[in-house]
Amino acid sequence: MEKGKPKDSVGIIGQGAYLPPKILTNADLEKMVDTTDEWIMTRTGIKERRIAADNVATSDMAVEAAKEALKEAKMKPEDLELIIVATITPDMQFPSTACIVQRKLNAPKATCFDVSAACSGFIFAMVTGEQFIKAGTFKNALIVGAEKMSSITDWQDRSTCVLFGDGAGACVLTKSDSKVILASYLGSNGWEADLLKLPAGGSAMPASHKTIDERLHYAKMSGSEVFKSAVRVMAEAANKVVEKCGLKCSDINCLIPHQANIRILLSVAKRMGLSEDRLYLNVEKYGNMSSASTAIAFYEAAKKGRLKKNDIVVLDAFGSGFVWGACAIKW
Ligand code: UT7
């Protein structure tokens, strides 16, 4: 066993991503709500985002990302033993989007379920898959972060509609000696649940004419409160995960954060004493795609050659719940 890698380590053997072709620019948003490209760029760093077509569901994007990840892993869907989809925009309340992905991919042997951990969902799903493989329950796992955020975005609310986008990212995990997961750190704080939520459509407030009239089926956020917690908690989570590996922040070669807002990400790096060139950023092109953001940024960083052999890579996310997670990988 190579030094620094856990026994029976679980590694990433394939990655994939899907982004819908339709681009919604800040100039387009200027025509929809009272906003400006200048406000959006300076407050968020977002220039444009992708929007899925009406007839494209979260599972469709998940399947495209999964196919690419399976191809790289040189695996057939028939060989998959576990599918976990992280999403807050499932195709429907039930069945799970993972079961729909199973059918569309044709992966009959797989056990399938969804994980609901908002923007931290991809990391929660990855760590869950890793545990099942380590325990010997399953030999491999397809992990997907997929979101059609445009389906829960209030296109009349300028404080949220400029932020979100659609997409999916995936990876395949199995026991491996390369690109291994070194450690993870997850946490939650349910007391802050009201700061970022979709109020209606669940058992607490079932859909009614009133909830629709009051636009309660759309994401609501207290932006500045979420902002402050995100900076503090993401920096802390990344610190804790490297500490668990016996490493320091300065050992991180690439920090891949959930892409919520450029100001949050730069503040996290500053708090960690990490130079900007160690951060992977793509928020400008895609906005906040919740669970898909970390997955796609991870995919892009790998495909663009930003991750070199033996690099210490840290995925780091924060989202509604609040929930947060960081995952350290030796590339
Ligand atoms: O995915 C994980 C969770 N999500 C996040 O991490 C996002 C966290 N929050 C944020 O990214 C930021 O808080 C926002 C980008 C959402 C907002 O930025 P902010 O600097 O916190 O602005 P603010 O909410 O304090 O609003 C400042 C002003 C307000 O006007 P007044 O009250 O000062 O007159 C807003 O009405 O900006 C106004 N405003 C806008 N103006 C133009 C809000 N949205 C817009 C807009 N265009 N789109």
Tab-separated table of C-alpha atoms and ligand atoms in Angstrom:
chain	number	residue	atom	x	y	z
A	1	MET	CA	0.000	0.000	0.000
A	2	GLU	CA	1.293	3.414	-0.927
A	3	LYS	CA	2.025	5.688	2.060
A	4	GLY	CA	-0.743	8.148	2.867
A	5	LYS	CA	-3.518	6.095	1.311
A	6	PRO	CA	-6.050	4.316	3.512
A	7	LYS	CA	-6.254	0.520	3.429
A	8	ASP	CA	-8.884	-0.739	0.977
A	9	SER	CA	-9.063	2.693	-0.532
A	10	VAL	CA	-11.919	3.730	-2.780
A	11	GLY	CA	-11.042	5.684	-5.893
A	12	ILE	CA	-12.615	7.555	-8.775
A	13	ILE	CA	-12.388	5.568	-12.015
A	14	GLY	CA	-14.631	7.666	-14.245
A	15	GLN	CA	-16.190	11.125	-14.426
A	16	GLY	CA	-18.858	12.714	-16.578
A	17	ALA	CA	-20.868	15.920	-16.906
A	18	TYR	CA	-23.817	17.300	-18.792
A	19	LEU	CA	-24.727	20.926	-19.347
A	20	PRO	CA	-27.849	21.925	-21.279
A	21	PRO	CA	-26.998	23.877	-24.445
A	22	LYS	CA	-29.301	26.847	-23.721
A	23	ILE	CA	-27.410	29.789	-22.216
A	24	LEU	CA	-29.190	32.465	-20.181
A	25	THR	CA	-27.003	35.570	-19.932
A	26	ASN	CA	-27.133	38.490	-17.525
A	27	ALA	CA	-28.298	40.593	-20.483
A	28	ASP	CA	-31.265	38.204	-20.870
A	29	LEU	CA	-32.060	38.599	-17.151
A	30	GLU	CA	-31.977	42.389	-17.480
A	31	LYS	CA	-35.046	42.005	-19.714
A	32	MET	CA	-36.844	39.756	-17.203
A	33	VAL	CA	-36.327	41.477	-13.816
A	34	ASP	CA	-35.017	44.778	-12.436
A	35	THR	CA	-31.316	43.921	-12.442
A	36	THR	CA	-28.079	44.713	-14.258
A	37	ASP	CA	-25.128	42.732	-15.540
A	38	GLU	CA	-22.946	44.954	-13.362
A	39	TRP	CA	-24.875	44.076	-10.152
A	40	ILE	CA	-24.837	40.359	-10.896
A	41	MET	CA	-21.141	40.302	-11.818
A	42	THR	CA	-19.946	42.332	-8.844
A	43	ARG	CA	-22.180	40.616	-6.248
A	44	THR	CA	-21.921	37.031	-7.529
A	45	GLY	CA	-19.324	36.674	-10.310
A	46	ILE	CA	-21.947	34.966	-12.500
A	47	LYS	CA	-22.035	35.894	-16.183
A	48	GLU	CA	-24.293	33.188	-17.569
A	49	ARG	CA	-25.996	29.934	-16.641
A	50	ARG	CA	-27.450	26.926	-18.487
A	51	ILE	CA	-31.177	26.221	-18.605
A	52	ALA	CA	-32.626	22.811	-19.437
A	53	ALA	CA	-35.456	22.558	-21.978
A	54	ASP	CA	-39.021	22.017	-20.729
A	55	ASN	CA	-38.975	18.365	-21.779
A	56	VAL	CA	-35.655	17.643	-20.023
A	57	ALA	CA	-35.902	16.352	-16.452
A	58	THR	CA	-33.175	16.026	-13.828
A	59	SER	CA	-32.885	12.287	-14.594
A	60	ASP	CA	-32.180	13.020	-18.286
A	61	MET	CA	-29.194	15.203	-17.390
A	62	ALA	CA	-28.068	12.652	-14.786
A	63	VAL	CA	-28.133	9.878	-17.405
A	64	GLU	CA	-25.972	11.868	-19.848
A	65	ALA	CA	-23.365	12.579	-17.151
A	66	ALA	CA	-23.511	8.944	-15.996
A	67	LYS	CA	-22.926	7.568	-19.511
A	68	GLU	CA	-19.737	9.601	-19.863
A	69	ALA	CA	-18.502	8.534	-16.406
A	70	LEU	CA	-19.206	4.867	-17.189
A	71	LYS	CA	-17.381	5.150	-20.507
A	72	GLU	CA	-14.278	6.493	-18.795
A	73	ALA	CA	-14.583	3.775	-16.138
A	74	LYS	CA	-14.838	1.193	-18.963
A	75	MET	CA	-17.940	-0.177	-17.281
A	76	LYS	CA	-21.312	-1.248	-18.582
A	77	PRO	CA	-24.443	-0.021	-16.788
A	78	GLU	CA	-25.314	-3.721	-16.280
A	79	ASP	CA	-22.327	-4.027	-13.919
A	80	LEU	CA	-23.382	-1.183	-11.607
A	81	GLU	CA	-24.243	-2.254	-8.061
A	82	LEU	CA	-25.238	1.089	-6.551
A	83	ILE	CA	-26.652	4.351	-7.937
A	84	ILE	CA	-26.951	7.392	-5.691
A	85	VAL	CA	-28.406	10.604	-7.084
A	86	ALA	CA	-27.967	13.779	-5.052
A	87	THR	CA	-30.710	16.233	-5.937
A	88	ILE	CA	-33.197	18.732	-4.544
A	89	THR	CA	-35.004	18.888	-7.886
A	90	PRO	CA	-36.025	15.240	-8.342
A	91	ASP	CA	-38.152	14.325	-11.366
A	92	MET	CA	-41.016	13.850	-8.883
A	93	GLN	CA	-41.515	13.384	-5.122
A	94	PHE	CA	-41.299	9.648	-5.608
A	95	PRO	CA	-39.974	7.317	-6.907
A	96	SER	CA	-36.387	8.405	-6.397
A	97	THR	CA	-34.621	9.955	-9.372
A	98	ALA	CA	-31.953	7.256	-8.907
A	99	CYS	CA	-34.560	4.581	-9.815
A	100	ILE	CA	-35.533	6.554	-12.913
A	101	VAL	CA	-31.854	6.817	-13.862
A	102	GLN	CA	-31.520	3.046	-13.327
A	103	ARG	CA	-34.279	2.400	-15.867
A	104	LYS	CA	-33.018	4.943	-18.409
A	105	LEU	CA	-29.441	3.629	-18.165
A	106	ASN	CA	-30.529	-0.017	-17.984
A	107	ALA	CA	-28.653	-0.941	-14.808
A	108	PRO	CA	-30.803	-3.806	-13.472
A	109	LYS	CA	-28.363	-4.987	-10.768
A	110	ALA	CA	-28.049	-1.592	-9.076
A	111	THR	CA	-29.571	-0.629	-5.731
A	112	CYS	CA	-30.805	2.946	-6.097
A	113	PHE	CA	-31.689	5.852	-3.842
A	114	ASP	CA	-31.506	9.640	-3.673
A	115	VAL	CA	-29.647	11.801	-1.192
A	116	SER	CA	-31.093	15.157	-0.124
A	117	ALA	CA	-28.293	17.397	1.055
A	118	ALA	CA	-28.843	20.395	-1.216
A	119	CYS	CA	-25.601	21.982	-2.461
A	120	SER	CA	-23.537	19.501	-0.402
A	121	GLY	CA	-25.393	16.568	-1.968
A	122	PHE	CA	-22.646	15.353	-4.290
A	123	ILE	CA	-20.148	15.105	-1.427
A	124	PHE	CA	-22.699	13.388	0.860
A	125	ALA	CA	-23.506	10.908	-1.935
A	126	MET	CA	-19.834	10.250	-2.666
A	127	VAL	CA	-19.047	9.576	0.973
A	128	THR	CA	-22.113	7.300	1.264
A	129	GLY	CA	-21.000	5.330	-1.803
A	130	GLU	CA	-17.469	5.114	-0.439
A	131	GLN	CA	-18.754	3.631	2.852
A	132	PHE	CA	-20.793	0.930	1.081
A	133	ILE	CA	-17.785	-0.087	-1.012
A	134	LYS	CA	-15.432	-0.096	1.978
A	135	ALA	CA	-17.903	-2.221	3.937
A	136	GLY	CA	-17.983	-4.724	1.082
A	137	THR	CA	-21.729	-4.284	0.515
A	138	PHE	CA	-21.264	-3.163	-3.096
A	139	LYS	CA	-18.277	-3.374	-5.433
A	140	ASN	CA	-18.925	-0.122	-7.268
A	141	ALA	CA	-21.133	2.962	-7.205
A	142	LEU	CA	-22.343	5.578	-9.634
A	143	ILE	CA	-22.597	8.933	-7.867
A	144	VAL	CA	-24.523	11.748	-9.539
A	145	GLY	CA	-25.224	15.359	-8.616
A	146	ALA	CA	-28.020	16.567	-10.901
A	147	GLU	CA	-30.315	19.571	-10.718
A	148	LYS	CA	-32.909	21.394	-12.745
A	149	MET	CA	-32.774	24.470	-10.511
A	150	SER	CA	-34.693	26.441	-13.158
A	151	SER	CA	-37.774	24.359	-12.195
A	152	ILE	CA	-37.792	25.769	-8.627
A	153	THR	CA	-36.574	29.276	-9.451
A	154	ASP	CA	-38.964	32.212	-9.177
A	155	TRP	CA	-38.261	34.070	-12.403
A	156	GLN	CA	-39.955	37.164	-10.908
A	157	ASP	CA	-37.632	37.308	-7.864
A	158	ARG	CA	-34.426	39.153	-8.741
A	159	SER	CA	-32.786	38.227	-5.444
A	160	THR	CA	-32.657	34.527	-6.411
A	161	CYS	CA	-33.267	34.096	-10.143
A	162	VAL	CA	-29.877	35.507	-11.118
A	163	LEU	CA	-28.090	32.818	-9.097
A	164	PHE	CA	-29.135	29.390	-10.320
A	165	GLY	CA	-28.516	27.101	-13.288
A	166	ASP	CA	-29.061	23.504	-14.460
A	167	GLY	CA	-26.646	20.619	-15.024
A	168	ALA	CA	-25.352	17.252	-13.866
A	169	GLY	CA	-22.025	15.716	-12.902
A	170	ALA	CA	-21.162	12.094	-12.126
A	171	CYS	CA	-18.390	9.807	-11.013
A	172	VAL	CA	-17.877	6.063	-10.654
A	173	LEU	CA	-16.275	4.688	-7.493
A	174	THR	CA	-14.677	1.331	-6.823
A	175	LYS	CA	-11.772	-0.086	-4.786
A	176	SER	CA	-8.686	1.402	-6.371
A	177	ASP	CA	-5.171	2.600	-5.641
A	178	SER	CA	-5.370	5.798	-7.636
A	179	LYS	CA	-7.502	8.936	-7.326
A	180	VAL	CA	-8.470	7.749	-3.862
A	181	ILE	CA	-10.670	9.298	-1.208
A	182	LEU	CA	-8.406	10.010	1.770
A	183	ALA	CA	-10.902	11.414	4.260
A	184	SER	CA	-14.214	13.206	4.562
A	185	TYR	CA	-15.849	15.591	6.981
A	186	LEU	CA	-19.629	16.134	7.028
A	187	GLY	CA	-21.898	18.210	9.247
A	188	SER	CA	-25.371	19.688	9.656
A	189	ASN	CA	-27.230	22.413	11.540
A	190	GLY	CA	-31.007	22.028	11.223
A	191	TRP	CA	-31.672	25.162	13.290
A	192	GLU	CA	-30.923	27.312	10.228
A	193	ALA	CA	-33.310	25.436	7.933
A	194	ASP	CA	-35.560	28.463	7.365
A	195	LEU	CA	-32.822	30.552	5.756
A	196	LEU	CA	-32.852	28.610	2.493
A	197	LYS	CA	-35.830	26.465	1.600
A	198	LEU	CA	-38.635	25.567	-0.772
A	199	PRO	CA	-41.647	26.046	1.513
A	200	ALA	CA	-44.543	24.355	-0.292
A	201	GLY	CA	-45.261	21.043	-1.966
A	202	GLY	CA	-44.186	18.821	0.944
A	203	SER	CA	-46.254	17.343	3.784
A	204	ALA	CA	-45.927	20.494	5.904
A	205	MET	CA	-47.575	22.629	3.227
A	206	PRO	CA	-49.124	20.527	0.459
A	207	ALA	CA	-49.754	22.172	-2.891
A	208	SER	CA	-52.926	24.284	-3.029
A	209	HIS	CA	-54.200	27.221	-5.060
A	210	LYS	CA	-53.061	29.450	-2.187
A	211	THR	CA	-49.475	28.128	-2.192
A	212	ILE	CA	-49.297	28.600	-5.933
A	213	ASP	CA	-50.745	32.134	-5.751
A	214	GLU	CA	-48.180	32.973	-3.065
A	215	ARG	CA	-45.327	31.521	-5.170
A	216	LEU	CA	-44.298	29.177	-2.373
A	217	HIS	CA	-43.120	26.420	-4.736
A	218	TYR	CA	-39.962	28.352	-5.463
A	219	ALA	CA	-36.629	28.522	-3.601
A	220	LYS	CA	-36.496	31.271	-0.945
A	221	MET	CA	-33.226	32.487	0.514
A	222	SER	CA	-32.019	34.973	3.120
A	223	GLY	CA	-28.918	35.674	1.035
A	224	SER	CA	-26.661	37.607	3.370
A	225	GLU	CA	-27.159	35.240	6.367
A	226	VAL	CA	-26.429	32.236	4.140
A	227	PHE	CA	-23.401	34.048	2.733
A	228	LYS	CA	-21.788	34.601	6.146
A	229	SER	CA	-22.292	31.015	7.298
A	230	ALA	CA	-21.069	29.616	3.961
A	231	VAL	CA	-17.718	31.401	4.226
A	232	ARG	CA	-17.077	30.358	7.831
A	233	VAL	CA	-18.276	26.775	7.516
A	234	MET	CA	-16.677	25.970	4.137
A	235	ALA	CA	-13.289	27.175	5.386
A	236	GLU	CA	-13.720	25.138	8.571
A	237	ALA	CA	-14.779	21.966	6.700
A	238	ALA	CA	-11.794	22.141	4.349
A	239	ASN	CA	-9.462	22.700	7.315
A	240	LYS	CA	-10.922	19.744	9.211
A	241	VAL	CA	-10.653	17.350	6.302
A	242	VAL	CA	-6.990	18.073	5.640
A	243	GLU	CA	-6.318	17.814	9.378
A	244	LYS	CA	-7.895	14.323	9.303
A	245	CYS	CA	-5.337	13.364	6.641
A	246	GLY	CA	-2.458	14.681	8.768
A	247	LEU	CA	-1.977	17.509	6.267
A	248	LYS	CA	-2.159	21.311	6.294
A	249	CYS	CA	-4.122	23.751	4.138
A	250	SER	CA	-0.900	24.623	2.361
A	251	ASP	CA	-0.751	20.996	1.149
A	252	ILE	CA	-3.948	21.461	-0.906
A	253	ASN	CA	-3.094	21.627	-4.599
A	254	CYS	CA	-6.649	22.262	-5.742
A	255	LEU	CA	-9.691	23.302	-3.720
A	256	ILE	CA	-12.901	22.585	-5.636
A	257	PRO	CA	-15.688	24.416	-3.854
A	258	HIS	CA	-19.425	24.460	-4.415
A	259	GLN	CA	-19.826	27.332	-6.867
A	260	ALA	CA	-22.326	29.605	-5.101
A	261	ASN	CA	-20.797	33.040	-5.401
A	262	ILE	CA	-17.291	34.219	-6.333
A	263	ARG	CA	-17.156	36.438	-3.236
A	264	ILE	CA	-17.859	33.459	-0.976
A	265	LEU	CA	-15.171	31.374	-2.682
A	266	LEU	CA	-12.494	34.063	-2.553
A	267	SER	CA	-13.295	34.721	1.111
A	268	VAL	CA	-13.015	30.984	1.897
A	269	ALA	CA	-9.593	30.842	0.212
A	270	LYS	CA	-8.455	33.960	2.062
A	271	ARG	CA	-9.602	32.546	5.407
A	272	MET	CA	-7.648	29.367	4.668
A	273	GLY	CA	-4.534	31.260	3.569
A	274	LEU	CA	-4.829	29.631	0.159
A	275	SER	CA	-3.792	31.566	-2.941
A	276	GLU	CA	-6.442	32.105	-5.612
A	277	ASP	CA	-4.603	29.910	-8.111
A	278	ARG	CA	-5.303	26.870	-5.895
A	279	LEU	CA	-9.077	27.389	-6.331
A	280	TYR	CA	-11.057	25.889	-9.188
A	281	LEU	CA	-13.723	28.353	-10.296
A	282	ASN	CA	-16.442	28.053	-12.934
A	283	VAL	CA	-19.282	29.999	-11.290
A	284	GLU	CA	-19.001	32.632	-14.022
A	285	LYS	CA	-20.206	30.174	-16.697
A	286	TYR	CA	-22.843	28.154	-14.847
A	287	GLY	CA	-24.016	29.904	-11.653
A	288	ASN	CA	-25.112	27.821	-8.684
A	289	MET	CA	-26.291	24.357	-9.769
A	290	SER	CA	-26.698	23.065	-6.198
A	291	SER	CA	-25.461	19.442	-5.985
A	292	ALA	CA	-24.315	19.510	-9.624
A	293	SER	CA	-21.918	22.428	-9.048
A	294	THR	CA	-19.214	20.544	-7.137
A	295	ALA	CA	-19.614	17.512	-9.410
A	296	ILE	CA	-19.161	19.539	-12.604
A	297	ALA	CA	-16.316	21.646	-11.210
A	298	PHE	CA	-14.561	18.408	-10.157
A	299	TYR	CA	-15.080	16.972	-13.652
A	300	GLU	CA	-13.823	20.129	-15.379
A	301	ALA	CA	-10.774	20.464	-13.140
A	302	ALA	CA	-9.793	16.887	-14.037
A	303	LYS	CA	-10.487	17.236	-17.761
A	304	LYS	CA	-8.609	20.535	-18.012
A	305	GLY	CA	-5.497	18.924	-16.521
A	306	ARG	CA	-5.661	20.982	-13.327
A	307	LEU	CA	-5.333	17.809	-11.228
A	308	LYS	CA	-1.927	16.135	-11.407
A	309	LYS	CA	-0.929	12.700	-10.130
A	310	ASN	CA	-0.579	12.691	-6.322
A	311	ASP	CA	-2.158	16.156	-5.975
A	312	ILE	CA	-4.222	16.746	-2.848
A	313	VAL	CA	-7.668	17.757	-4.080
A	314	VAL	CA	-10.393	18.936	-1.712
A	315	LEU	CA	-14.092	19.092	-2.611
A	316	ASP	CA	-15.903	21.496	-0.291
A	317	ALA	CA	-19.599	22.436	-0.145
A	318	PHE	CA	-22.251	24.179	1.930
A	319	GLY	CA	-25.996	24.347	1.454
A	320	SER	CA	-29.556	24.408	2.712
A	321	GLY	CA	-30.135	22.560	5.962
A	322	PHE	CA	-27.547	23.821	6.721
A	323	VAL	CA	-25.380	20.922	5.587
A	324	TRP	CA	-21.714	20.975	4.724
A	325	GLY	CA	-19.102	18.534	3.623
A	326	ALA	CA	-15.511	18.262	2.488
A	327	CYS	CA	-13.752	15.354	0.891
A	328	ALA	CA	-9.981	15.028	0.421
A	329	ILE	CA	-8.750	13.040	-2.562
A	330	LYS	CA	-5.230	12.017	-3.529
A	331	TRP	CA	-5.244	12.283	-7.317
B	1	UT7	O1	-25.760	27.378	-2.593
B	1	UT7	C1	-25.462	27.555	-1.242
B	1	UT7	C2	-26.230	28.606	-0.651
B	1	UT7	N1	-26.287	29.855	-1.375
B	1	UT7	C3	-25.350	30.789	-1.229
B	1	UT7	O2	-24.306	30.526	-0.683
B	1	UT7	C4	-25.663	32.183	-1.657
B	1	UT7	C5	-25.368	33.129	-0.529
B	1	UT7	N2	-25.718	34.527	-0.745
B	1	UT7	C6	-25.261	35.290	-1.744
B	1	UT7	O3	-24.570	34.847	-2.627
B	1	UT7	C7	-25.574	36.775	-1.695
B	1	UT7	O4	-26.127	37.073	-0.441
B	1	UT7	C8	-26.524	37.266	-2.814
B	1	UT7	C9	-25.781	37.262	-4.132
B	1	UT7	C10	-27.739	36.387	-2.873
B	1	UT7	C11	-26.938	38.712	-2.549
B	1	UT7	O5	-25.817	39.557	-2.392
B	1	UT7	P1	-25.728	40.574	-1.170
B	1	UT7	O6	-24.487	41.342	-1.357
B	1	UT7	O7	-25.878	39.752	0.091
B	1	UT7	O8	-26.959	41.518	-1.431
B	1	UT7	P2	-28.238	41.803	-0.536
B	1	UT7	O9	-29.124	40.610	-0.509
B	1	UT7	O10	-27.793	42.341	0.772
B	1	UT7	O11	-28.938	42.928	-1.372
B	1	UT7	C12	-28.311	44.197	-1.573
B	1	UT7	C13	-29.218	45.073	-2.424
B	1	UT7	C14	-30.667	45.115	-1.951
B	1	UT7	O12	-31.132	46.424	-2.135
B	1	UT7	P3	-31.253	47.454	-0.901
B	1	UT7	O13	-32.177	46.779	0.065
B	1	UT7	O14	-29.856	47.582	-0.387
B	1	UT7	O15	-31.801	48.668	-1.544
B	1	UT7	C15	-31.377	44.191	-2.892
B	1	UT7	O16	-32.742	44.534	-3.080
B	1	UT7	O17	-29.251	44.551	-3.757
B	1	UT7	C16	-30.611	44.404	-4.168
B	1	UT7	N3	-30.704	43.279	-5.084
B	1	UT7	C17	-30.516	43.412	-6.426
B	1	UT7	N4	-30.260	44.474	-7.198
B	1	UT7	C18	-30.106	44.261	-8.520
B	1	UT7	C19	-30.925	41.968	-4.794
B	1	UT7	N5	-30.888	41.254	-5.933
B	1	UT7	C20	-30.638	42.122	-6.948
B	1	UT7	C21	-30.468	41.962	-8.336
B	1	UT7	N6	-30.202	43.061	-9.073
B	1	UT7	N7	-30.545	40.757	-8.950
